[in-house]
JSON list of C-alpha atoms in Angstrom, two decimals:
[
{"chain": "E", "resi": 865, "resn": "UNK", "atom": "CA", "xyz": [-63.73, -7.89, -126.40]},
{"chain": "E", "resi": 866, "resn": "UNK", "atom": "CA", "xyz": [-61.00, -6.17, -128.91]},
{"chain": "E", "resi": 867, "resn": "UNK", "atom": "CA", "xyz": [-59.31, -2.70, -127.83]},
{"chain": "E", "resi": 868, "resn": "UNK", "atom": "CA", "xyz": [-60.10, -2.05, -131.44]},
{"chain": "E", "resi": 869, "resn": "UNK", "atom": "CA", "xyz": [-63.86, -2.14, -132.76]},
{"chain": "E", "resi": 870, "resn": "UNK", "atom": "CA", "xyz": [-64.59, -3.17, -135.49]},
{"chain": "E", "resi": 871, "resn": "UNK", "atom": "CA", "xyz": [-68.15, -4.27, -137.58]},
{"chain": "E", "resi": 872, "resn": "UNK", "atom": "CA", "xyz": [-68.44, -7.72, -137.47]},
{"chain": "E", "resi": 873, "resn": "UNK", "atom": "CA", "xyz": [-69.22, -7.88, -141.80]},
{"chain": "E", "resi": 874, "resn": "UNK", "atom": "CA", "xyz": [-69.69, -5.88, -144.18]},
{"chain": "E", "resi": 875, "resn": "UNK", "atom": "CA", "xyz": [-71.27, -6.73, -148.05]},
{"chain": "E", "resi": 876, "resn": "UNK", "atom": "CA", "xyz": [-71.08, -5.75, -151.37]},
{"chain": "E", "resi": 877, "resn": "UNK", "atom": "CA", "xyz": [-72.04, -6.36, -154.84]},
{"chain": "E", "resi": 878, "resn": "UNK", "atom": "CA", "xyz": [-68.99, -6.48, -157.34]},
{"chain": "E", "resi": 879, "resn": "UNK", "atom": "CA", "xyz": [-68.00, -2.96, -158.07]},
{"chain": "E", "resi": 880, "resn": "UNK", "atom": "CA", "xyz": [-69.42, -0.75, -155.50]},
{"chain": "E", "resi": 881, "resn": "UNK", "atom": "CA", "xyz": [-67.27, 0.84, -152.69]},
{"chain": "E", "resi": 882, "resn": "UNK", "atom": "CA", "xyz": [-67.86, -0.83, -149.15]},
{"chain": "E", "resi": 883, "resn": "UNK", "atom": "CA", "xyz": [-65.46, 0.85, -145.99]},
{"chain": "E", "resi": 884, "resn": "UNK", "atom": "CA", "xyz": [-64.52, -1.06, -142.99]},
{"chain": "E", "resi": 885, "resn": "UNK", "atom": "CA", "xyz": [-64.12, 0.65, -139.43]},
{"chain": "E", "resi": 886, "resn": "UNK", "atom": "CA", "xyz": [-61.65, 0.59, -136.89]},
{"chain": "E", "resi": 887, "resn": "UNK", "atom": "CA", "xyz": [-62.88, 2.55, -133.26]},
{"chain": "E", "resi": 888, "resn": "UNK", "atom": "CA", "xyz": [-59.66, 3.04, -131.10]},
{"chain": "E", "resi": 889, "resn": "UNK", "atom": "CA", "xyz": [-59.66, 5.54, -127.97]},
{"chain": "E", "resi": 890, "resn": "UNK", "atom": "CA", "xyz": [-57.10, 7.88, -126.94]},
{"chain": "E", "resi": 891, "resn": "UNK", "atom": "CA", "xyz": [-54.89, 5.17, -125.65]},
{"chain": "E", "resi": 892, "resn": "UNK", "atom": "CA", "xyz": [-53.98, 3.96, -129.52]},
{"chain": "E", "resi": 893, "resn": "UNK", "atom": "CA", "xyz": [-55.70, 5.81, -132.09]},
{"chain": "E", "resi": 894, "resn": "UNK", "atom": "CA", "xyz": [-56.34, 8.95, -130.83]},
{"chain": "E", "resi": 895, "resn": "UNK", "atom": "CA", "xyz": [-52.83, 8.96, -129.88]},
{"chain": "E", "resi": 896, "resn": "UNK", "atom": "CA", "xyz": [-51.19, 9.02, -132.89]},
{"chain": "E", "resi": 897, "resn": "UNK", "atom": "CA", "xyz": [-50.26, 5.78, -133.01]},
{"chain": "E", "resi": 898, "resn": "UNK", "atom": "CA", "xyz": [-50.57, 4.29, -136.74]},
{"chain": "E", "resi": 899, "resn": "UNK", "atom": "CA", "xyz": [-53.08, 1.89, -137.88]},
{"chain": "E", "resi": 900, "resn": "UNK", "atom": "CA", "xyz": [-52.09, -1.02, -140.02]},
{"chain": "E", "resi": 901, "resn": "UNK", "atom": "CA", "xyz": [-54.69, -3.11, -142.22]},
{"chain": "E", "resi": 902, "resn": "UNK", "atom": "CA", "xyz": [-54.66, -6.96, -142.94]},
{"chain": "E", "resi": 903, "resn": "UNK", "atom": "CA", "xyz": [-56.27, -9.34, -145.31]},
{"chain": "E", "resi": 904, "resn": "UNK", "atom": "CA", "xyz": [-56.43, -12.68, -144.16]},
{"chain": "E", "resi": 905, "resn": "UNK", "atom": "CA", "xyz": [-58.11, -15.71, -146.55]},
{"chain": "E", "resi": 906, "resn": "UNK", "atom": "CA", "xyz": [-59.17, -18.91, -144.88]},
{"chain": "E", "resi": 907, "resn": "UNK", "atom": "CA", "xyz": [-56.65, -21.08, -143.73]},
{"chain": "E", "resi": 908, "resn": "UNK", "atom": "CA", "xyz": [-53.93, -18.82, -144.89]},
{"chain": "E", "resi": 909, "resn": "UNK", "atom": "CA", "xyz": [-52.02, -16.40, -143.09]},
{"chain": "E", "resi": 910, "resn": "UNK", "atom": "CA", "xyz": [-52.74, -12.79, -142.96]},
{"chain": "E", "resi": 911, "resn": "UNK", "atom": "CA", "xyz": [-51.37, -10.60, -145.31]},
{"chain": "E", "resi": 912, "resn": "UNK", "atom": "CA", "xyz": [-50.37, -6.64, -144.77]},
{"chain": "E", "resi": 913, "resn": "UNK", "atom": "CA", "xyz": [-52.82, -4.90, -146.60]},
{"chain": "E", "resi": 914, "resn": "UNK", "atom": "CA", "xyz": [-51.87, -0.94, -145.50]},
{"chain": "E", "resi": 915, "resn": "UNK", "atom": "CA", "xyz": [-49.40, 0.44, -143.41]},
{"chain": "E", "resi": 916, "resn": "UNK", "atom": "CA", "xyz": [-48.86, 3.62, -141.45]},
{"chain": "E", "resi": 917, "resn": "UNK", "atom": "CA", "xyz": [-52.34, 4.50, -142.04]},
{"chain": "E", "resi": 918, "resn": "UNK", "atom": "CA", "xyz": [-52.80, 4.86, -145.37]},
{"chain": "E", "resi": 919, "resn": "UNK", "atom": "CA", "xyz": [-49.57, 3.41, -147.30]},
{"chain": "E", "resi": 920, "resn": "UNK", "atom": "CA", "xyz": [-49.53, 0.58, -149.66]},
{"chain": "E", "resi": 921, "resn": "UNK", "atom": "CA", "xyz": [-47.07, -2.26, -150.08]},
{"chain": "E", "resi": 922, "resn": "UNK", "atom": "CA", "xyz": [-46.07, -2.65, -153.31]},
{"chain": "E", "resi": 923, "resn": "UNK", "atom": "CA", "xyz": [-48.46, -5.67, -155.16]},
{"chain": "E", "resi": 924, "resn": "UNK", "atom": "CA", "xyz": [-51.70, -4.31, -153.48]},
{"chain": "E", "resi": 925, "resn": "UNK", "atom": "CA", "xyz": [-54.02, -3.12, -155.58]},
{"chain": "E", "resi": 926, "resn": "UNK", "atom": "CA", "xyz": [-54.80, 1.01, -155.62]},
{"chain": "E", "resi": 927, "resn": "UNK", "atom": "CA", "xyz": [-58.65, -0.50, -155.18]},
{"chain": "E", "resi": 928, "resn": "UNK", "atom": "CA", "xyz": [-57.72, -0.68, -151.12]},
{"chain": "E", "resi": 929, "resn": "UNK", "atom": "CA", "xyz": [-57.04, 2.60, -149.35]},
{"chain": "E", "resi": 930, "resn": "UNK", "atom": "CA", "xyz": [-56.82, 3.71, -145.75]},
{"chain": "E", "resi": 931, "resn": "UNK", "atom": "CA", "xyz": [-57.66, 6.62, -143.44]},
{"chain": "E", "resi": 932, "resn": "UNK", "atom": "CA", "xyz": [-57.20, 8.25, -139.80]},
{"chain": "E", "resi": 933, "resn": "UNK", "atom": "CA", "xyz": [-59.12, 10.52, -138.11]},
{"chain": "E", "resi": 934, "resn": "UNK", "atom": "CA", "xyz": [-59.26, 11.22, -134.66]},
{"chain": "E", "resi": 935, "resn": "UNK", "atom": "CA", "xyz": [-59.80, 7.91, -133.00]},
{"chain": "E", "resi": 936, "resn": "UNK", "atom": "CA", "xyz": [-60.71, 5.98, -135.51]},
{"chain": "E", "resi": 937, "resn": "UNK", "atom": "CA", "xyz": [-59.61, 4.58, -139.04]},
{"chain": "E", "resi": 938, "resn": "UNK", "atom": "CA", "xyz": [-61.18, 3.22, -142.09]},
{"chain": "E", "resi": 939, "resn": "UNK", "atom": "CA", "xyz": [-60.27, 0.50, -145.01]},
{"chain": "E", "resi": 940, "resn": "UNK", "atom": "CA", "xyz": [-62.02, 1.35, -148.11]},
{"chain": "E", "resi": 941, "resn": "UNK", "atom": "CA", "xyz": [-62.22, -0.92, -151.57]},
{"chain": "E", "resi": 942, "resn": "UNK", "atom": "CA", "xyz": [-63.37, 0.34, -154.05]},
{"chain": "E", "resi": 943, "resn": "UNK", "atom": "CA", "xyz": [-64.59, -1.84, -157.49]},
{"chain": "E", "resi": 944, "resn": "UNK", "atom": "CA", "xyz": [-64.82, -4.85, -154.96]},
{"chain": "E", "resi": 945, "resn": "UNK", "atom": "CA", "xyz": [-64.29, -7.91, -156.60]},
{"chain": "E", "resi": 946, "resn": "UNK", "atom": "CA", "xyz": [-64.71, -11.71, -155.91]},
{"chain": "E", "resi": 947, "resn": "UNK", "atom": "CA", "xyz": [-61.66, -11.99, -154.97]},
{"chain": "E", "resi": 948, "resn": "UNK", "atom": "CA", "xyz": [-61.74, -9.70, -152.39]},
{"chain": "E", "resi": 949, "resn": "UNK", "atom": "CA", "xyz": [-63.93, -11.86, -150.05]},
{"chain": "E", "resi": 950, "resn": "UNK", "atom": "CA", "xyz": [-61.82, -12.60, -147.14]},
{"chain": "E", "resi": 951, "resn": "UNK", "atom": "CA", "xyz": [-61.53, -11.52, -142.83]},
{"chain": "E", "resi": 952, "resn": "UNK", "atom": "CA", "xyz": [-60.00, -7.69, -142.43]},
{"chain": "E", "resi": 953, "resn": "UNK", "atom": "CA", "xyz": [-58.26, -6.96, -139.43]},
{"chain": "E", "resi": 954, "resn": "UNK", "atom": "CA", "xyz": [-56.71, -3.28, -138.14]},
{"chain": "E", "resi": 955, "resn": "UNK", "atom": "CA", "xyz": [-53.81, -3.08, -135.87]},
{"chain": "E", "resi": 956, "resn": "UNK", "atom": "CA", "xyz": [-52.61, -0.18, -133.89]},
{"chain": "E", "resi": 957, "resn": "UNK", "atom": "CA", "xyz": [-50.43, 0.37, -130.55]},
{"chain": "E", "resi": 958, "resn": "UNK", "atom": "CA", "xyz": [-52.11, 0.65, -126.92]},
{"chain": "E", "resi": 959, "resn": "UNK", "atom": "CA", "xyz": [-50.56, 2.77, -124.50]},
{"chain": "E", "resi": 960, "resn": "UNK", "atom": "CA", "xyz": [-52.09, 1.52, -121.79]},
{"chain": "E", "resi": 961, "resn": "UNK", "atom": "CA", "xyz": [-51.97, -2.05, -122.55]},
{"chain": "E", "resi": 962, "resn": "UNK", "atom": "CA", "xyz": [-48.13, -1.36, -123.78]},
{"chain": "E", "resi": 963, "resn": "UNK", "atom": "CA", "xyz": [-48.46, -3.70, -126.18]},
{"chain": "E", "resi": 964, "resn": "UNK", "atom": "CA", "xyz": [-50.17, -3.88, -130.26]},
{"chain": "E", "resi": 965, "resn": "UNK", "atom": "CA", "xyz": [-53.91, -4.83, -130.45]},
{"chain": "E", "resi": 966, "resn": "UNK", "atom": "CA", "xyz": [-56.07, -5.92, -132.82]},
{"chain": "E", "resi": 967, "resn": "UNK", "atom": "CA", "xyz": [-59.19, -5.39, -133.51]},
{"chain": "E", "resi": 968, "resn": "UNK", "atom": "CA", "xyz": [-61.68, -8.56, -133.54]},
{"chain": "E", "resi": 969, "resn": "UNK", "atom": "CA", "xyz": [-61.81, -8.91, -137.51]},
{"chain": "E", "resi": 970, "resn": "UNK", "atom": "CA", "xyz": [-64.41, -8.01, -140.35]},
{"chain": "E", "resi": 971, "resn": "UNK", "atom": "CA", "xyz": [-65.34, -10.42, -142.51]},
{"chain": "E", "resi": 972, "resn": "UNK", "atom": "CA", "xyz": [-65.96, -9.16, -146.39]},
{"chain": "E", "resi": 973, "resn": "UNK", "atom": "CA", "xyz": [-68.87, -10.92, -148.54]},
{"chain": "E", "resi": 974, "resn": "UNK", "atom": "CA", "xyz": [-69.08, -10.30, -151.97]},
{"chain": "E", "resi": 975, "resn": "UNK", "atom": "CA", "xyz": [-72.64, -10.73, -152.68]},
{"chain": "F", "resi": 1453, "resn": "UNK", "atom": "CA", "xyz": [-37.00, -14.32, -151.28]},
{"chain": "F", "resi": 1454, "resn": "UNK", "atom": "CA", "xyz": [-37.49, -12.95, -147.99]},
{"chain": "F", "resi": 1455, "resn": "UNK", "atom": "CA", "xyz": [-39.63, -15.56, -145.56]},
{"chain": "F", "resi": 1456, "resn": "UNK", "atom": "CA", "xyz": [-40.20, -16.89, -142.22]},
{"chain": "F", "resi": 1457, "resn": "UNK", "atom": "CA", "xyz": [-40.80, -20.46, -142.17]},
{"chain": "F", "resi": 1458, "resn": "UNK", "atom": "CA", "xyz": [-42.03, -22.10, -138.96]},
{"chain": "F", "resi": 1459, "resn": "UNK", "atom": "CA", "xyz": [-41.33, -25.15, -137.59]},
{"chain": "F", "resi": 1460, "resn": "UNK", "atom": "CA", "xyz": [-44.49, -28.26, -137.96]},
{"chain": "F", "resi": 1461, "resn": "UNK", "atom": "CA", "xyz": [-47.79, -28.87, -135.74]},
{"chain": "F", "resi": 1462, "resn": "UNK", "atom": "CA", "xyz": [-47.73, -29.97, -132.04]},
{"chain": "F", "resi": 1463, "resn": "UNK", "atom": "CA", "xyz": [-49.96, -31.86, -129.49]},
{"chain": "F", "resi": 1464, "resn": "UNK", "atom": "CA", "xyz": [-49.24, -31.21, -125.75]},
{"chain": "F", "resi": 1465, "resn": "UNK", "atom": "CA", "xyz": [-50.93, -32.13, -122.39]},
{"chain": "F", "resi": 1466, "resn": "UNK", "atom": "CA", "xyz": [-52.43, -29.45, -120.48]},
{"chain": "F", "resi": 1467, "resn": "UNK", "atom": "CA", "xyz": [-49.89, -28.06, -118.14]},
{"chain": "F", "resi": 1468, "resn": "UNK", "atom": "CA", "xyz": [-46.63, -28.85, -120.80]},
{"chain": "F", "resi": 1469, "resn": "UNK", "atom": "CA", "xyz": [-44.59, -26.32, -122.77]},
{"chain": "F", "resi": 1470, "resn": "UNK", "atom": "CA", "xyz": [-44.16, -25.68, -126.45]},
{"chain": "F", "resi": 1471, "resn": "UNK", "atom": "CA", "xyz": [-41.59, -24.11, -128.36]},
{"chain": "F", "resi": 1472, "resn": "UNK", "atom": "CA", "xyz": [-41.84, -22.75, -131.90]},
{"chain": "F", "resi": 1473, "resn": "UNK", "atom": "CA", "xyz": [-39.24, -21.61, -134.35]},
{"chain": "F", "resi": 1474, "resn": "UNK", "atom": "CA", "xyz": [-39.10, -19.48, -136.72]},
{"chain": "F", "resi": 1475, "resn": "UNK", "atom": "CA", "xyz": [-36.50, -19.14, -139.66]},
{"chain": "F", "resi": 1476, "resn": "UNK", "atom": "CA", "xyz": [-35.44, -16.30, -141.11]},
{"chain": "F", "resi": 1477, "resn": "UNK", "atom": "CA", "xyz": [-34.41, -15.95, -145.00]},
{"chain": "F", "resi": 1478, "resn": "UNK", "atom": "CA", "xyz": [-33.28, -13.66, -147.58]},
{"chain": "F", "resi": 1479, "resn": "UNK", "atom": "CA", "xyz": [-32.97, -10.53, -145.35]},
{"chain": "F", "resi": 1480, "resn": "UNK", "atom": "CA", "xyz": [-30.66, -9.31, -142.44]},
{"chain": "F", "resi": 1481, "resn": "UNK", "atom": "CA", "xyz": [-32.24, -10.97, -139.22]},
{"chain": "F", "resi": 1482, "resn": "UNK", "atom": "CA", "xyz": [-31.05, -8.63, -137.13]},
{"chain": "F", "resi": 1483, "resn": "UNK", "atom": "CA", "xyz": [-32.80, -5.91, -139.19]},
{"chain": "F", "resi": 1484, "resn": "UNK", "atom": "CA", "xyz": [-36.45, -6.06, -138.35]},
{"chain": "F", "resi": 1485, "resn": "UNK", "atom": "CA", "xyz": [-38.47, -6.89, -135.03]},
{"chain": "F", "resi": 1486, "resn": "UNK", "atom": "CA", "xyz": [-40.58, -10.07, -134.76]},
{"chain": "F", "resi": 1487, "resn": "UNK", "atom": "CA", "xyz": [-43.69, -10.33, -133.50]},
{"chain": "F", "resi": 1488, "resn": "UNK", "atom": "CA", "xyz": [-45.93, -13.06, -132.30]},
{"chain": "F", "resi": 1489, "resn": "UNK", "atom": "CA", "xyz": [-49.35, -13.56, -133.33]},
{"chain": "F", "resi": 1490, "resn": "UNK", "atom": "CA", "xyz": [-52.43, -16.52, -132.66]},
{"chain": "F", "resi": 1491, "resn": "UNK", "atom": "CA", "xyz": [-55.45, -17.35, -133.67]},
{"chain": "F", "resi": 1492, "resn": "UNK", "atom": "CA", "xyz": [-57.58, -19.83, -132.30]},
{"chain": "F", "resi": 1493, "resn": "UNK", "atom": "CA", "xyz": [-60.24, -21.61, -134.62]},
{"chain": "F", "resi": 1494, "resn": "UNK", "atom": "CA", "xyz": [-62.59, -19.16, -135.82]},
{"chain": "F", "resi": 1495, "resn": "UNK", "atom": "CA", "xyz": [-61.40, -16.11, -133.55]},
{"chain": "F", "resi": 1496, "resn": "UNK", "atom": "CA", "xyz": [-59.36, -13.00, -134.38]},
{"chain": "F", "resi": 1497, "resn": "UNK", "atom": "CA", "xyz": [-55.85, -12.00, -133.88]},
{"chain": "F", "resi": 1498, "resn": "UNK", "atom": "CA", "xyz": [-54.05, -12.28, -131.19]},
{"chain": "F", "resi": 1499, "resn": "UNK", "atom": "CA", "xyz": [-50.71, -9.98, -129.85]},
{"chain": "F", "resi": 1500, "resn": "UNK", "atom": "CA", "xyz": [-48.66, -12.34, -127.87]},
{"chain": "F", "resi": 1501, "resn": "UNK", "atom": "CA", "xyz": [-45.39, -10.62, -128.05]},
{"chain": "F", "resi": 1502, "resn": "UNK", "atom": "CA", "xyz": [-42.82, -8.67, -129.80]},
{"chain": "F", "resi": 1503, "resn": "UNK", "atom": "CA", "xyz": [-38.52, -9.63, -130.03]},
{"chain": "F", "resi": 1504, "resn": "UNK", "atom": "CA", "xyz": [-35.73, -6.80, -131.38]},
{"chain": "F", "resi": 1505, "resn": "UNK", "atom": "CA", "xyz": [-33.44, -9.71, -132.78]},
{"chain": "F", "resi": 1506, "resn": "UNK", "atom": "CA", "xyz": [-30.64, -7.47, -132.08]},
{"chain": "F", "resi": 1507, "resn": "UNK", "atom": "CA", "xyz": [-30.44, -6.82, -128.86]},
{"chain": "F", "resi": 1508, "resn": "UNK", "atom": "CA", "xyz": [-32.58, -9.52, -127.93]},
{"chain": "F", "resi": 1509, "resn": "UNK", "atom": "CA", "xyz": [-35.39, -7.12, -126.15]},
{"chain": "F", "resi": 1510, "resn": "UNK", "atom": "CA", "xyz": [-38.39, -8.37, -125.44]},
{"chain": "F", "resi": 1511, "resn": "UNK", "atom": "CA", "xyz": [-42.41, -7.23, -124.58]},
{"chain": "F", "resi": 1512, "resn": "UNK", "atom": "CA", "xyz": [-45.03, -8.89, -124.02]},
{"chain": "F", "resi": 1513, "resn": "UNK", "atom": "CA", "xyz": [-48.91, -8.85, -123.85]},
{"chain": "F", "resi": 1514, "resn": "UNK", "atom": "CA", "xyz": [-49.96, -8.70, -120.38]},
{"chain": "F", "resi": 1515, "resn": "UNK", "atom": "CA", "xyz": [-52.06, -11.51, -120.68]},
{"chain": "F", "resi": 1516, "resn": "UNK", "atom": "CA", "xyz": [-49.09, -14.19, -121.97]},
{"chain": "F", "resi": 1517, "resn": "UNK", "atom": "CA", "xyz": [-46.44, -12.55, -119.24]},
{"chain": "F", "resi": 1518, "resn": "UNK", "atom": "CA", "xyz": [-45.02, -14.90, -116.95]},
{"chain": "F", "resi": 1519, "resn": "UNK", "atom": "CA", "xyz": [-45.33, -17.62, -119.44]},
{"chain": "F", "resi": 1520, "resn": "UNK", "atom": "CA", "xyz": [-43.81, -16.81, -122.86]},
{"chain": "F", "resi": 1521, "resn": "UNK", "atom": "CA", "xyz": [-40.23, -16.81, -123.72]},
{"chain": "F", "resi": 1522, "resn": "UNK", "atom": "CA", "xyz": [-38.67, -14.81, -126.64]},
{"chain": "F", "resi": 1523, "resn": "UNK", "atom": "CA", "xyz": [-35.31, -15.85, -127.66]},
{"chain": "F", "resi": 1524, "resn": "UNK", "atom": "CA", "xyz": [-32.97, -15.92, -130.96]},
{"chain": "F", "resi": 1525, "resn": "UNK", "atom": "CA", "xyz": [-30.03, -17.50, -132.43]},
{"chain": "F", "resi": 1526, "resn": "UNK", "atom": "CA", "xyz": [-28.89, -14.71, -134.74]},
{"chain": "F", "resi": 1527, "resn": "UNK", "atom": "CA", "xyz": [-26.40, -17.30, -135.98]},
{"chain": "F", "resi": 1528, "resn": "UNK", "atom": "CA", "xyz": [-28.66, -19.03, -137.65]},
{"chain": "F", "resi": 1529, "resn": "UNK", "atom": "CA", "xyz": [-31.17, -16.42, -137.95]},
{"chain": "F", "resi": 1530, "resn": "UNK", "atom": "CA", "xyz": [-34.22, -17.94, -136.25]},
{"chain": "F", "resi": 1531, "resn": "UNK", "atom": "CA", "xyz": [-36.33, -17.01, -133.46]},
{"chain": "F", "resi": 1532, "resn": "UNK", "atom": "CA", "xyz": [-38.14, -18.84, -130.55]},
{"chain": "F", "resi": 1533, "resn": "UNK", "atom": "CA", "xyz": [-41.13, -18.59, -128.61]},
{"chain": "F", "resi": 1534, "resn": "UNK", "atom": "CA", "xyz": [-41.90, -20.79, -126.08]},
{"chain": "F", "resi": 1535, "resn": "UNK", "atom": "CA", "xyz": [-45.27, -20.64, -124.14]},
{"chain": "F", "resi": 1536, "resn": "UNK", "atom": "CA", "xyz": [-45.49, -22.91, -121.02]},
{"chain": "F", "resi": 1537, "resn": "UNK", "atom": "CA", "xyz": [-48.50, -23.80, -118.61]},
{"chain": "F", "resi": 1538, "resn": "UNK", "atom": "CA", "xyz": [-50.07, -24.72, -121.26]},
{"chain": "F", "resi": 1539, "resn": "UNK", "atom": "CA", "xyz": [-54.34, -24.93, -121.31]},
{"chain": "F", "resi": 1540, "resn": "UNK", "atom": "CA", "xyz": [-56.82, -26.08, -123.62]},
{"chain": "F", "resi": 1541, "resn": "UNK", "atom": "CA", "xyz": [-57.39, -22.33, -124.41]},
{"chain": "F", "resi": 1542, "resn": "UNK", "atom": "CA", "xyz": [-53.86, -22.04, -126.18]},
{"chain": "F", "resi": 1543, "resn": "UNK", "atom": "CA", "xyz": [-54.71, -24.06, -128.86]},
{"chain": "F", "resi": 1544, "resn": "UNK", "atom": "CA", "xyz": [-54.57, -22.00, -132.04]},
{"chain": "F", "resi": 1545, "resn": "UNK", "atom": "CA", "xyz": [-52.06, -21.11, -134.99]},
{"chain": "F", "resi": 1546, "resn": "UNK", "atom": "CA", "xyz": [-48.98, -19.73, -133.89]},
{"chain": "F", "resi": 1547, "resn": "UNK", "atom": "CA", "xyz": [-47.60, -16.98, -136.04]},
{"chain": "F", "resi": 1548, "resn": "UNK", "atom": "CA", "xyz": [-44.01, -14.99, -136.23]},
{"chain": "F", "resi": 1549, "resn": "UNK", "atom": "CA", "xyz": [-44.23, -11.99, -138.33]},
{"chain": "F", "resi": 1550, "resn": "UNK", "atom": "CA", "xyz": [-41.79, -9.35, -139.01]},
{"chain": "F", "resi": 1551, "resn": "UNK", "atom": "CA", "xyz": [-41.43, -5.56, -138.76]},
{"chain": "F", "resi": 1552, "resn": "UNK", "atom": "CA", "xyz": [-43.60, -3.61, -136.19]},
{"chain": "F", "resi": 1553, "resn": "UNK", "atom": "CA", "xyz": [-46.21, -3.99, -139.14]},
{"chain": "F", "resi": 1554, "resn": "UNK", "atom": "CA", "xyz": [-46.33, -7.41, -139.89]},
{"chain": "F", "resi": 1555, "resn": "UNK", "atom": "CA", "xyz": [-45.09, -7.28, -143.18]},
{"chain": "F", "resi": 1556, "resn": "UNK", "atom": "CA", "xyz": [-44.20, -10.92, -143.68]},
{"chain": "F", "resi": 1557, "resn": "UNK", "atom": "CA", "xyz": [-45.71, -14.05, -142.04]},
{"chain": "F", "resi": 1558, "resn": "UNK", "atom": "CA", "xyz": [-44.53, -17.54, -141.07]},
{"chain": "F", "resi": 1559, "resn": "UNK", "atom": "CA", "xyz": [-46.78, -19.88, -142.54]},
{"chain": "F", "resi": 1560, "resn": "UNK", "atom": "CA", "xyz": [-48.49, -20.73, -139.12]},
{"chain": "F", "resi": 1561, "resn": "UNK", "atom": "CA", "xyz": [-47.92, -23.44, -136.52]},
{"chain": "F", "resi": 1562, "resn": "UNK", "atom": "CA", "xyz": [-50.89, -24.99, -134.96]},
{"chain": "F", "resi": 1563, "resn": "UNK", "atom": "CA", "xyz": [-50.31, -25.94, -131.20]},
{"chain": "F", "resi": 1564, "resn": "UNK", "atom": "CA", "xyz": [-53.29, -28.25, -129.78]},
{"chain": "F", "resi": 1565, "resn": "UNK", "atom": "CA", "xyz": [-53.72, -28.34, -126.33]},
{"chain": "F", "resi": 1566, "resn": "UNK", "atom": "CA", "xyz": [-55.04, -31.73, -124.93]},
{"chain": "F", "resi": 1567, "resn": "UNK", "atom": "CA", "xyz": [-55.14, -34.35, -122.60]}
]
């Protein structure tokens, strides 16, 4: 069972707006700590998606964007695309646990 | 380019150790943390550990401490983990990544775990 929870899947049809949660406590989220996002495609390694809550590397698309509030954070796409279909994870420290945790993955289906 | 290229696949006996490299390129090694990361078949990511390639500091997961080993040769800008006592539950893809966000990954090392 991940520190971090997170919906198992999520769906969409191409073009609509689908958000993926991340529930922390006040050990990591609700701490302050930042949340990172990843995109990971099977087979493949994961890829950083957002950092520091709600920053983009450069070469992702302004279509992913990410939030904080409280102890929780959220990935939202927006125009969701074939492409898109892949296994989301968020990442955040754990005071407690001393250590970074992730949260058990959501996998995206484009319907 | 900046990467982090791993070394190749391994098959050990339950009880052995494995060590797994990874190579640093087109940045300052020294520069950026790496951290450790599995992921057995079908599961999520896992934390193992984290390395400051500088100083050579090292955390772990509570889980893996006791049996994982973070070391460097900044010489050659590459980084080692080693896990040991190994059990069938250790098999998974092995990944180094770098920065405390994971900005770039190794291409993945699977370890199997077998007798």
């Amino acid at each position: 069972q991940s520190v971090l929870t997170q919906p198992p899947s999520v769906s969409g049809a191409p073009g609509q707006r689908v958000t993926i949660s991340c529930t922390g406590s006040s050990s990591n989220i609700g701490a302050g700590y930042d949340v990172h996002w990843y995109q990971q495609f099977p087979g493949t390694a994961p890829k950083l998606l957002i950092y520091g809550n709600s920053n983009r590397p450069s070469g992702v698309p302004d279509r992913f964007s990410g939030s904080k509030s409280g102890t929780s954070a959220s990935l939202a796409i927006t125009g969701l695309q074939a492409v898109d279909e892949a296994d989301y994870y968020c990442q955040s420290f754990d005071s407690t646990l001393s250590g970074w945790v992730f949260g058990g993955g959501t996998k995206l289906t484009v319907l | 380019q900046v990467q982090l290229v791993q070394s190749g696949a391994e098959v050990k006996r339950p009880g052995a150790s494995v060590k797994v490299s990874c190579k640093a390129s087109g940045y300052t090694f020294t520069s950026y943390d790496i951290n450790w990361v599995r992921q057995a078949t079908g599961q999520g990511l896992e934390w193992m550990g984290w390395m400051n390639p500088n100083s050579g500091n090292t955390a772990s997961a509570q889980y893996f401490q006791g049996r994982i080993t973070m070391t460097r040769n900044t010489s050659i800008g590459t980084a080692y983990m080693e896990l040991s006592s190994l059990r069938s539950e250790d098999t998974a893809v092995y990944y180094c990544a770098r920065g405390s966000y994971c900005q770039i990954w190794g291409q993945g090392t699977t370890v199997t775990v077998s007798s």
